[in-house]
Coordinates of C-alpha atoms and ligand atoms in Angstrom, one line a residue:
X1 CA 49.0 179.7 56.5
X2 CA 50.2 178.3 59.3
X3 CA 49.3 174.9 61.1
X4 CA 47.1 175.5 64.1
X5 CA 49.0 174.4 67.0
X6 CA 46.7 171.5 67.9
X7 CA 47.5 169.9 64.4
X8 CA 51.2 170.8 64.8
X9 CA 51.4 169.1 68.1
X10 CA 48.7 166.1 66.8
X11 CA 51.0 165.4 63.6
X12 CA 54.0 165.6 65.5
X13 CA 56.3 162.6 66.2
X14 CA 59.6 164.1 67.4
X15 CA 58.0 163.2 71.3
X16 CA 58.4 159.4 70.4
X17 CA 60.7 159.2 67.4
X18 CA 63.4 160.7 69.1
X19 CA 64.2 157.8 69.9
X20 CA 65.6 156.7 66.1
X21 CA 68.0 159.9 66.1
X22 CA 71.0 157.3 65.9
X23 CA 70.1 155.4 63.2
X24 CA 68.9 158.3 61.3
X25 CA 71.8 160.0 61.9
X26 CA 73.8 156.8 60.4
X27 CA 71.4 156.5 57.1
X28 CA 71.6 160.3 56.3
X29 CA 75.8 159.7 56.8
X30 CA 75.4 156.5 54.2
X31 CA 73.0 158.9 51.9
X32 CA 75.4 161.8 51.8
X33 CA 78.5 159.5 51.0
X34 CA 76.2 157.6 48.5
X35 CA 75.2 161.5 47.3
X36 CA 79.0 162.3 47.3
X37 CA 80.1 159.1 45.5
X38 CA 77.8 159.4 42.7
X39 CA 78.8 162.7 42.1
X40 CA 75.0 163.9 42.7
X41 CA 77.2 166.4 45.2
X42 CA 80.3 167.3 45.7
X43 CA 83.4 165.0 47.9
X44 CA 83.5 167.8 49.6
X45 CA 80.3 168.6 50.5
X46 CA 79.5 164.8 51.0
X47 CA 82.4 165.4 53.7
X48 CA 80.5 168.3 54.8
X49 CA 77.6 166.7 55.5
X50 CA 78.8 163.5 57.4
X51 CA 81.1 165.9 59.6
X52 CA 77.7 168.0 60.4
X53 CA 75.7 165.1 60.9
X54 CA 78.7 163.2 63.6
X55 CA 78.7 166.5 65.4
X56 CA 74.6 166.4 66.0
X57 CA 75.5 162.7 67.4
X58 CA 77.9 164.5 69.7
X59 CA 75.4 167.0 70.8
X60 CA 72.6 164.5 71.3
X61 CA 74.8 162.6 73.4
X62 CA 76.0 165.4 75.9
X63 CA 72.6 166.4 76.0
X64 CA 72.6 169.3 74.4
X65 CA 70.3 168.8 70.9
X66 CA 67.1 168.7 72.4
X67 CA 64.5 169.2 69.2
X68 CA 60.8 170.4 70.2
X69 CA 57.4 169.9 68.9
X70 CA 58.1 172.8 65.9
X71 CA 60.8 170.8 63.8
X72 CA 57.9 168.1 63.8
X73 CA 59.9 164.6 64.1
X74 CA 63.6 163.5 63.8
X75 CA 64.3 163.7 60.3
X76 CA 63.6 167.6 59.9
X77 CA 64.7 168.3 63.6
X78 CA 68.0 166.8 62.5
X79 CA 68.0 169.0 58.3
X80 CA 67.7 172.1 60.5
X81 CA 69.8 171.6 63.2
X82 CA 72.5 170.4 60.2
X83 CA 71.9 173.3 58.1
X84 CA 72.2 176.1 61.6
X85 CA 76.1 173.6 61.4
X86 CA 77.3 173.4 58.1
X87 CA 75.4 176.5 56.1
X88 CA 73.1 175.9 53.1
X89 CA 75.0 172.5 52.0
X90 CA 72.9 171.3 54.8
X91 CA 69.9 171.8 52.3
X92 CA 71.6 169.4 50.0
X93 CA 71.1 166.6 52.6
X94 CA 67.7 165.3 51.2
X95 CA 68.3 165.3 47.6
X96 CA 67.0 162.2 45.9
X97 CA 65.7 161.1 49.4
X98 CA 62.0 161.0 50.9
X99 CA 61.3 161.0 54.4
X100 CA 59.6 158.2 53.9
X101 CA 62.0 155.9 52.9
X102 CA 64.1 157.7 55.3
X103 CA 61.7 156.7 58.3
X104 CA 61.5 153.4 56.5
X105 CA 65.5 152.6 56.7
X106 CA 65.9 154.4 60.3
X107 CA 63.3 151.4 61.8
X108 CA 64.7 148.9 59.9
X109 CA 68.6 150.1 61.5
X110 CA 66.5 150.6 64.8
X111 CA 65.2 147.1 64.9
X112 CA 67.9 145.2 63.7
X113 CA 69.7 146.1 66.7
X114 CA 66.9 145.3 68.6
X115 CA 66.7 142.0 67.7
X116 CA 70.4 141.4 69.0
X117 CA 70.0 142.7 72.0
X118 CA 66.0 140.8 72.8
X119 CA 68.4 137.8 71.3
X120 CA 70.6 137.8 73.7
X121 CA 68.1 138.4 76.4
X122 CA 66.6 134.8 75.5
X123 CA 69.9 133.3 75.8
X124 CA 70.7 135.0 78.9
X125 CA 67.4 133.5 80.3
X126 CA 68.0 129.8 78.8
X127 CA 71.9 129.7 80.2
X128 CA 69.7 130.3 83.8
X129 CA 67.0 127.8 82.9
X130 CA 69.6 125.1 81.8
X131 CA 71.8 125.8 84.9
X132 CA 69.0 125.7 87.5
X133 CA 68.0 122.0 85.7
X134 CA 71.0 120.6 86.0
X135 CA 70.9 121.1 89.8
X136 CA 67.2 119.7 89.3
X137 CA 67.4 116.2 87.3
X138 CA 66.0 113.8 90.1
X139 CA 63.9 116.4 91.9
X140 CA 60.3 115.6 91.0
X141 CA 57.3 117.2 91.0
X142 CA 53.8 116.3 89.4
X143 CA 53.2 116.3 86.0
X144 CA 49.7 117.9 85.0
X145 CA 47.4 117.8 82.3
X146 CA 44.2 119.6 82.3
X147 CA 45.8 120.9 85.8
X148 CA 44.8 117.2 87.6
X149 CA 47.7 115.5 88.3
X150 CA 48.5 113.0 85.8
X151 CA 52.1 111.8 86.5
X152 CA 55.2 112.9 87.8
X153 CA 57.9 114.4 85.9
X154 CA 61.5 115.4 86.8
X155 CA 61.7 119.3 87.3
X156 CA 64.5 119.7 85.6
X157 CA 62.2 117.9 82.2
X158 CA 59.8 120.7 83.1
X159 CA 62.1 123.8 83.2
X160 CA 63.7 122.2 79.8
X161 CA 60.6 122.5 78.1
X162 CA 60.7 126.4 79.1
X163 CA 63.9 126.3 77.2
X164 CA 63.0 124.6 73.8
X165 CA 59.9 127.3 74.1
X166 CA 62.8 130.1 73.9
X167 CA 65.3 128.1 71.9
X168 CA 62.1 128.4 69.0
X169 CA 62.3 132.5 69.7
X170 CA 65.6 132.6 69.8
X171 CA 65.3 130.9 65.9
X172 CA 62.1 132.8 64.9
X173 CA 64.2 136.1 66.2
X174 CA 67.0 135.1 63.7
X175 CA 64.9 133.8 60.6
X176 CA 63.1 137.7 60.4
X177 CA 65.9 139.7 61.4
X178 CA 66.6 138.8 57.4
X179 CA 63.5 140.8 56.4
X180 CA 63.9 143.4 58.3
X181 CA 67.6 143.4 57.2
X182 CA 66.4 144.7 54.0
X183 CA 67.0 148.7 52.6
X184 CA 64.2 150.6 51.3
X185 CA 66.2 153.7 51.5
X186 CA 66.4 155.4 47.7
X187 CA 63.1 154.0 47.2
X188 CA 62.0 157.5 47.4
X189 CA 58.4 159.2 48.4
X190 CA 56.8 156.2 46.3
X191 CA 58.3 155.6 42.7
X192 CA 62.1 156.2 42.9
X193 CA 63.9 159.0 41.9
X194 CA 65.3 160.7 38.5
X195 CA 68.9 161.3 40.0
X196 CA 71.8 158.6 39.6
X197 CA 71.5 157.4 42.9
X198 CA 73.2 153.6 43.9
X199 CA 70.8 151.4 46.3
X200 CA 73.4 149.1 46.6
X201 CA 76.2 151.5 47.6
X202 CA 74.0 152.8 50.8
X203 CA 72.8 149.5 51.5
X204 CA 76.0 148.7 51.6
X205 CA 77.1 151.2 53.7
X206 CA 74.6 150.5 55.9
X207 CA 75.2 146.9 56.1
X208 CA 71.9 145.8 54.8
X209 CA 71.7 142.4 53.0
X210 CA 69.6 143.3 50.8
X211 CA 67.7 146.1 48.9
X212 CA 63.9 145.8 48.4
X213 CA 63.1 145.1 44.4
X214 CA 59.9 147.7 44.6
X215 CA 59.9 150.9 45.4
X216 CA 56.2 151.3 46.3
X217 CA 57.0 148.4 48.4
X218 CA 59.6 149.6 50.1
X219 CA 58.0 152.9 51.4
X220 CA 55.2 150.8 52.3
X221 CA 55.7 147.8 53.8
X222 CA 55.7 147.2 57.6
X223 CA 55.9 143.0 57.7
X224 CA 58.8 143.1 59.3
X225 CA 57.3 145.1 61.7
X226 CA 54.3 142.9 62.5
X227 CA 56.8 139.7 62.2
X228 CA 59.0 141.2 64.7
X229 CA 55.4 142.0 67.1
X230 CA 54.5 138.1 66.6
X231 CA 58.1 137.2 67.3
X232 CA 57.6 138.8 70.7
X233 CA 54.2 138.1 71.3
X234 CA 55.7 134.2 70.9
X235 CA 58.4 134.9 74.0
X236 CA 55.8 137.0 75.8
X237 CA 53.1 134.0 75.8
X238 CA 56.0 131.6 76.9
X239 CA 56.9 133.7 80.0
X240 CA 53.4 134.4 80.7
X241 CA 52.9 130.8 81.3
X242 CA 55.8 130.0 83.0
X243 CA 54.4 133.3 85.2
X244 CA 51.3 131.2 85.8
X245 CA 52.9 128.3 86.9
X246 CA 55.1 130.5 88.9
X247 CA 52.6 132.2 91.2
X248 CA 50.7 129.0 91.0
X249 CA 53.3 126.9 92.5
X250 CA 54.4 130.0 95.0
X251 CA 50.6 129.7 96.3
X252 CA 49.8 128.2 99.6
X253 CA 47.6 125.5 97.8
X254 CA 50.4 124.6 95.8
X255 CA 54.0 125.4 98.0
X256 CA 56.4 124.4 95.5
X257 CA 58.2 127.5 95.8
X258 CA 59.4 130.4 98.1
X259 CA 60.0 133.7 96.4
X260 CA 63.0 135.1 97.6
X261 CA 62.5 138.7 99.4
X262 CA 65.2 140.2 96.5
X263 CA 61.6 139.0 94.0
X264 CA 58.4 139.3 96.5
X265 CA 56.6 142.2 97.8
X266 CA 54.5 142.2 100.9
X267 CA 51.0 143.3 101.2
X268 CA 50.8 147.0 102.8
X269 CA 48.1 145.3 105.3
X270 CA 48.7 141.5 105.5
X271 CA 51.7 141.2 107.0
X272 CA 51.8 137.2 106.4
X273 CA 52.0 138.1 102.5
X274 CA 54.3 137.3 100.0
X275 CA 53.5 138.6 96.5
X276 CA 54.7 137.0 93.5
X277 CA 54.7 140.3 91.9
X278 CA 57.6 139.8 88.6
X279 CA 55.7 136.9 87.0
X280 CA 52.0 138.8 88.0
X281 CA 53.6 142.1 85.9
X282 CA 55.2 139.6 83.2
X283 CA 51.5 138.0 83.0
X284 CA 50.3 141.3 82.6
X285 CA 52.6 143.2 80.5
X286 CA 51.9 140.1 78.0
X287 CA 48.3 141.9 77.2
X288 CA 49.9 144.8 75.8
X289 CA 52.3 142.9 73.6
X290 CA 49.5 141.6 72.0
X291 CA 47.9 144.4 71.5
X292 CA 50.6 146.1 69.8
X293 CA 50.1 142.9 67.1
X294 CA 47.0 143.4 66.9
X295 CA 47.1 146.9 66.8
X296 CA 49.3 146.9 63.8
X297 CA 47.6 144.1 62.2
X298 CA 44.5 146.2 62.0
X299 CA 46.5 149.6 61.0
X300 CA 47.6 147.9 58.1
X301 CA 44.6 145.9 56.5
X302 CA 43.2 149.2 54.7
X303 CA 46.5 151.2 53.3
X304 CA 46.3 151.7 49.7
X305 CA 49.7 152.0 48.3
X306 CA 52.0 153.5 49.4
X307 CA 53.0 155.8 52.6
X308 CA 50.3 156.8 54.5
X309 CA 50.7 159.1 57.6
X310 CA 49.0 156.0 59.5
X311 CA 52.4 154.5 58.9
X312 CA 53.8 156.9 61.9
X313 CA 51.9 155.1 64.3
X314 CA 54.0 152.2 64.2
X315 CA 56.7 153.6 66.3
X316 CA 55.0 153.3 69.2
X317 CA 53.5 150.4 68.8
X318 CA 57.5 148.8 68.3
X319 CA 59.0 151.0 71.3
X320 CA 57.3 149.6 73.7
X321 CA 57.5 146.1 72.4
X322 CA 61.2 146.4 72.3
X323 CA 60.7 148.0 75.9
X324 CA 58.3 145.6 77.7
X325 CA 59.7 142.3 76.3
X326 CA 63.4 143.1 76.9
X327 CA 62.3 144.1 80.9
X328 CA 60.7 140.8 81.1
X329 CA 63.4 138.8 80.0
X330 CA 65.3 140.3 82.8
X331 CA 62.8 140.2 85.1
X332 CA 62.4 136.5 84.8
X333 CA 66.0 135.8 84.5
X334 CA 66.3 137.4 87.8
X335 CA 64.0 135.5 88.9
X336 CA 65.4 132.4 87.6
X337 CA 68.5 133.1 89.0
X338 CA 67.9 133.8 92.7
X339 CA 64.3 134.7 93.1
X340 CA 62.6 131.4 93.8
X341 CA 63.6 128.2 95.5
X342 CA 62.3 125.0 95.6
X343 CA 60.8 123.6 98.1
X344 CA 62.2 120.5 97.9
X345 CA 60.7 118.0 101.0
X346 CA 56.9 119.5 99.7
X347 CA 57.4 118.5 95.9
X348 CA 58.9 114.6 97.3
X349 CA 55.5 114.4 99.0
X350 CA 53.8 115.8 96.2
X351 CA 54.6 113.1 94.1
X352 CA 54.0 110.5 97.1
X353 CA 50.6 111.4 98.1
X354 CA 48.3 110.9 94.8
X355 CA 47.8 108.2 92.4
X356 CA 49.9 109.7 89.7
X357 CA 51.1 106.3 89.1
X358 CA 48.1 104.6 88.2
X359 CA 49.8 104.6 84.3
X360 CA 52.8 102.3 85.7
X361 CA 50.7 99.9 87.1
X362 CA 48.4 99.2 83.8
X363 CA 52.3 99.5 81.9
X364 CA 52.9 96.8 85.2
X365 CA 50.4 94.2 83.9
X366 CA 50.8 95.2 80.4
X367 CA 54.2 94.2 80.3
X368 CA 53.4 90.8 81.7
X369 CA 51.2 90.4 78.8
X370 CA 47.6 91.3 80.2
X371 CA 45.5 93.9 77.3
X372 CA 46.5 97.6 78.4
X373 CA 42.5 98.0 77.7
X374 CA 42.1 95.3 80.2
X375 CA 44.7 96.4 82.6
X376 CA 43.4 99.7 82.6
X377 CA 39.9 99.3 83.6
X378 CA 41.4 97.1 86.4
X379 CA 44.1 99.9 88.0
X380 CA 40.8 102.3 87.8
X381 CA 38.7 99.8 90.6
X382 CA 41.8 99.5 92.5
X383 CA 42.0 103.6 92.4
X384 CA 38.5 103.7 93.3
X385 CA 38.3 101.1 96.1
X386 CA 42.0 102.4 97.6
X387 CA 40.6 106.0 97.2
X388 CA 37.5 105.0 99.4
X389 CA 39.4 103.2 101.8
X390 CA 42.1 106.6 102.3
X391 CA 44.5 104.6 100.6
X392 CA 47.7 105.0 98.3
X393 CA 48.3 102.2 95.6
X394 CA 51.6 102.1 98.1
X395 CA 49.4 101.0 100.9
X396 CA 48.0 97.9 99.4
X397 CA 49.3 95.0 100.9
X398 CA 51.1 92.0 98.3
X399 CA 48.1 89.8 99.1
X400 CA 45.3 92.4 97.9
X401 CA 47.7 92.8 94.8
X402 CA 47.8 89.7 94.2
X403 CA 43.8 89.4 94.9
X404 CA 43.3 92.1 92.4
X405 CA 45.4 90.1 89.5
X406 CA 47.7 86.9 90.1
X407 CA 50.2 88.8 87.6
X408 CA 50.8 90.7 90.5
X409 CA 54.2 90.2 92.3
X410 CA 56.9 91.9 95.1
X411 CA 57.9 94.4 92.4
X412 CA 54.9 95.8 92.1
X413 CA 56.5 98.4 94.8
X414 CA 59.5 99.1 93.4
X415 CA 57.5 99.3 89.8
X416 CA 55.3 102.4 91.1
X417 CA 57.7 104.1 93.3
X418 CA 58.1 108.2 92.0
X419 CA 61.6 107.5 91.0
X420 CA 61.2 104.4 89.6
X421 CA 57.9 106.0 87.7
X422 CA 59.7 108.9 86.1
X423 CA 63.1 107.0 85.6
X424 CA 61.6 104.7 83.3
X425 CA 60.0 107.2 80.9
X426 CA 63.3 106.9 78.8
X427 CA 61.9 107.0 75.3
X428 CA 63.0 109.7 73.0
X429 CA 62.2 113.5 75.0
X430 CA 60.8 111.9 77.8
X431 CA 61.3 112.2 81.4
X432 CA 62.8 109.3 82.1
X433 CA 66.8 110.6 83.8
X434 CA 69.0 109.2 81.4
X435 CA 66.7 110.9 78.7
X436 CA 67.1 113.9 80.9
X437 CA 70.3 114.1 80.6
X438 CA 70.9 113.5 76.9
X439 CA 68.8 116.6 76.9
X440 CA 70.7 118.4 78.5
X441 CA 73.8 117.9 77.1
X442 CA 71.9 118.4 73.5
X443 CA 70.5 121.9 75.2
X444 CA 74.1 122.9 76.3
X445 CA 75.4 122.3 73.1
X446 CA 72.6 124.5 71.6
X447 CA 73.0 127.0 73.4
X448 CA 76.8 127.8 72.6
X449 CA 76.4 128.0 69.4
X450 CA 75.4 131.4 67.9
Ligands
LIG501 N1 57.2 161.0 60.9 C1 56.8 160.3 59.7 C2 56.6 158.9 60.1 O1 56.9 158.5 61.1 C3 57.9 160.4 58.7 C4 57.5 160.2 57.3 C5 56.6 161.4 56.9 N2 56.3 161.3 55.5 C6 55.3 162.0 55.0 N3 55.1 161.9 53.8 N4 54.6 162.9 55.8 O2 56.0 158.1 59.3

């Protein structure tokens, strides 16, 4: 009996899984020659095979193999449209072969050059971080903690943080690619097969580094999957923040940047707007990484061994994973590049107008020996009574200094200017210039090597 067209069309996957055809095109080329070489079938018909299956590549390409919802998903769209090619040696194809360890070696191929490509999109937006913070090293802006402004920072120490976040990815992207360089294929439906087949040979072929030990395993298992979804979730929670402090900075309230009109929309009504529309759609966009994660996470938890048709819907869940976090790297390389510009003159006064160097004048009287306890409490009164009397620690004139604490001297000025604040944060990874440049330097050199 025939499936009723509602099941044919809900068990389908050809729609989405289309998307594989290359790399199952490349496995089934490394199965027949494996096949072939084994002598499970004939050189010739191994020969056959591989021909048949190059000229489906060819047809795919110009547009012209365009499977529908009957053949069900790639792997039998591509048997029959091999057999109508090559005759009944097409039929030979899947001998000692499962579709699911098929499926299971076409996302492993799939991903693997995925993870190149989402690679290089980190380093594409690091080179763009790096180069905007070496244009940035003595422009300042505040420093925030609990989003109160705590002290000021050079900009270029904030953007390098950004780029230690996606140096991490960049890493984490490289350690997993190793687990999902791995063949299942020959693992079979679930146990393995009774023809002479050689693992090694088509994992070889296909450039894996390794086969999996287990056969049940290696039908079954999608970790690499849900590593490569964490991996991305990683870089999507790093852009989504630096997308926060993005449209944070390009607000009014803030005005530490302009969004250039190549990045910004307008409003359709208010014609004063500017909308900081690329890191609002990377914020978003971040939501739906997650829940691919999480998605997976929970369509994994109850699979008994070993494939389960479940196991289809984690092409999806990878697509758009691949597809959203590769856009976003653009996006906000684009916008890294020459979407936003600093606004300079505002973040100088940003880091003149507050008492975000409060900390320098306890380290002041610290240094000159008094308690830092003691020193604080004392720099919290003068805050207080400056505060009420609409004044900066700047204002205070050397006498009421010196009022305050006889340790007090003329460079106390000097010791709580901005530059003078950040300059001397020069421990080890702090803000401090010549720090700043050290990191830089080590960030450049990081960066080059692959
Ligand atoms: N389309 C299926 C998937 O994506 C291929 C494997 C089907 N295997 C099976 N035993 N029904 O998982």
């Amino acid at each position: 009996m025939a499936l009723h067209p509602a099941i044919a069309q809900f068990n389908a996957s050809i729609g989405f899984d289309i998307e594989l055809i290359d790399y199952d095109l490349t496995g089934s080329q490394a199965h027949a020659k494996m096949l072939a070489q084994t002598g499970i079938i004939t050189a010739d018909e191994g020969e056959q095979l591989v021909q048949g299956l190059e000229q489906i590549r060819q047809e795919y390409r110009a547009g012209r193999f365009t499977p529908g919802i009957d053949a069900e998903d790639v792997h039998f769209a591509v048997e029959r449209r091999l057999t109508e090619l090559v005759g009944d040696v097409g039929k030979k194809l899947h001998t000692a072969r499962s579709r699911n360890d098929q499926v299971g070696t076409d996302t492993r191929l799939y991903l693997r050059d995925q993870i190149q490509q989402i690679r290089q999109g980190v380093r594409d937006f690091q080179a763009v971080l790096l180069d905007l913070a070496t244009h940035h090293v003595t422009t300042l802006i505040p420093g925030y903690t609990h989003l109160q402004r705590a002290q000021p920072i050079s900009l270029a120490h904030h953007l390098l943080a950004y780029f230690e976040m996606a140096q991490r990815d960049w890493l984490r992207l490289g350690e997993i690619y190793q687990r999902v360089n791995m063949s299942p294929l020959g693992s079979g439906a679930l146990a393995g097969t009774t023809f002479p087949i050689d693992r090694h040979y088509t994992a070889h072929l296909l450039k894996f580094g390794s086969v999996y030990e287990n056969s049940l395993d290696g039908v079954s298992d999608r970790d690499f999957a849900i590593e490569f979804l964490c991996a991305s979730s990683l870089i999507m929670v790093h852009l989504s923040r630096l997308s926060e402090e993005v449209i944070l900075w390009a607000s009014q309230e803030f005005g530490f940047v302009t969004l250039k009109d190549s990045c910004a929309t307008g409003s359709s009504i208010m014609p004063q707007k500017k909308n900081p529309d690329v890191p609002e759609l990377v914020r978003g966009k971040t939501g739906r990484v997650f829940g691919h994660l999480q998605g997976m996470l929970v369509l994994m938890k109850g699979l008994p061994l070993a494939y389960n048709k479940d196991l289809q819907e984690d092409k999806e869940a990878l697509f758009d994973t691949v597809k959203t976090t590769k856009a976003c790297l653009e996006a906000m390389t684009i916008l890294f590049r020459e979407g936003l510009e600093f606004k300079t003159a505002r973040l100088k006064a940003a880091v003149s107008e507050d008492f975000s160097n409060a900390t320098d004048v306890a380290d002041y009287l610290a240094a000159k020996g008094v308690p830092f306890r003691e020193a604080y409490n004392l720099v919290g009164k003068v805050v207080k009574t400056s505060l009420a009397a609409n004044k900066l620690l700047n204002d205070l004139t050397i006498d009421e200094w010196k009022a305050l604490h006889p340790a007090f001297e003329d460079d106390i000025y000097a010791a709580i200017a901005p530059e003078q604040v950040v300059s001397a944060r020069n421990s080890f990874g702090g803000t401090g210039f010549d720090q700043i440049r050290r990191a830089l330097e080590s960030a450049q050199h990081r960066l080059a090597s692959f």
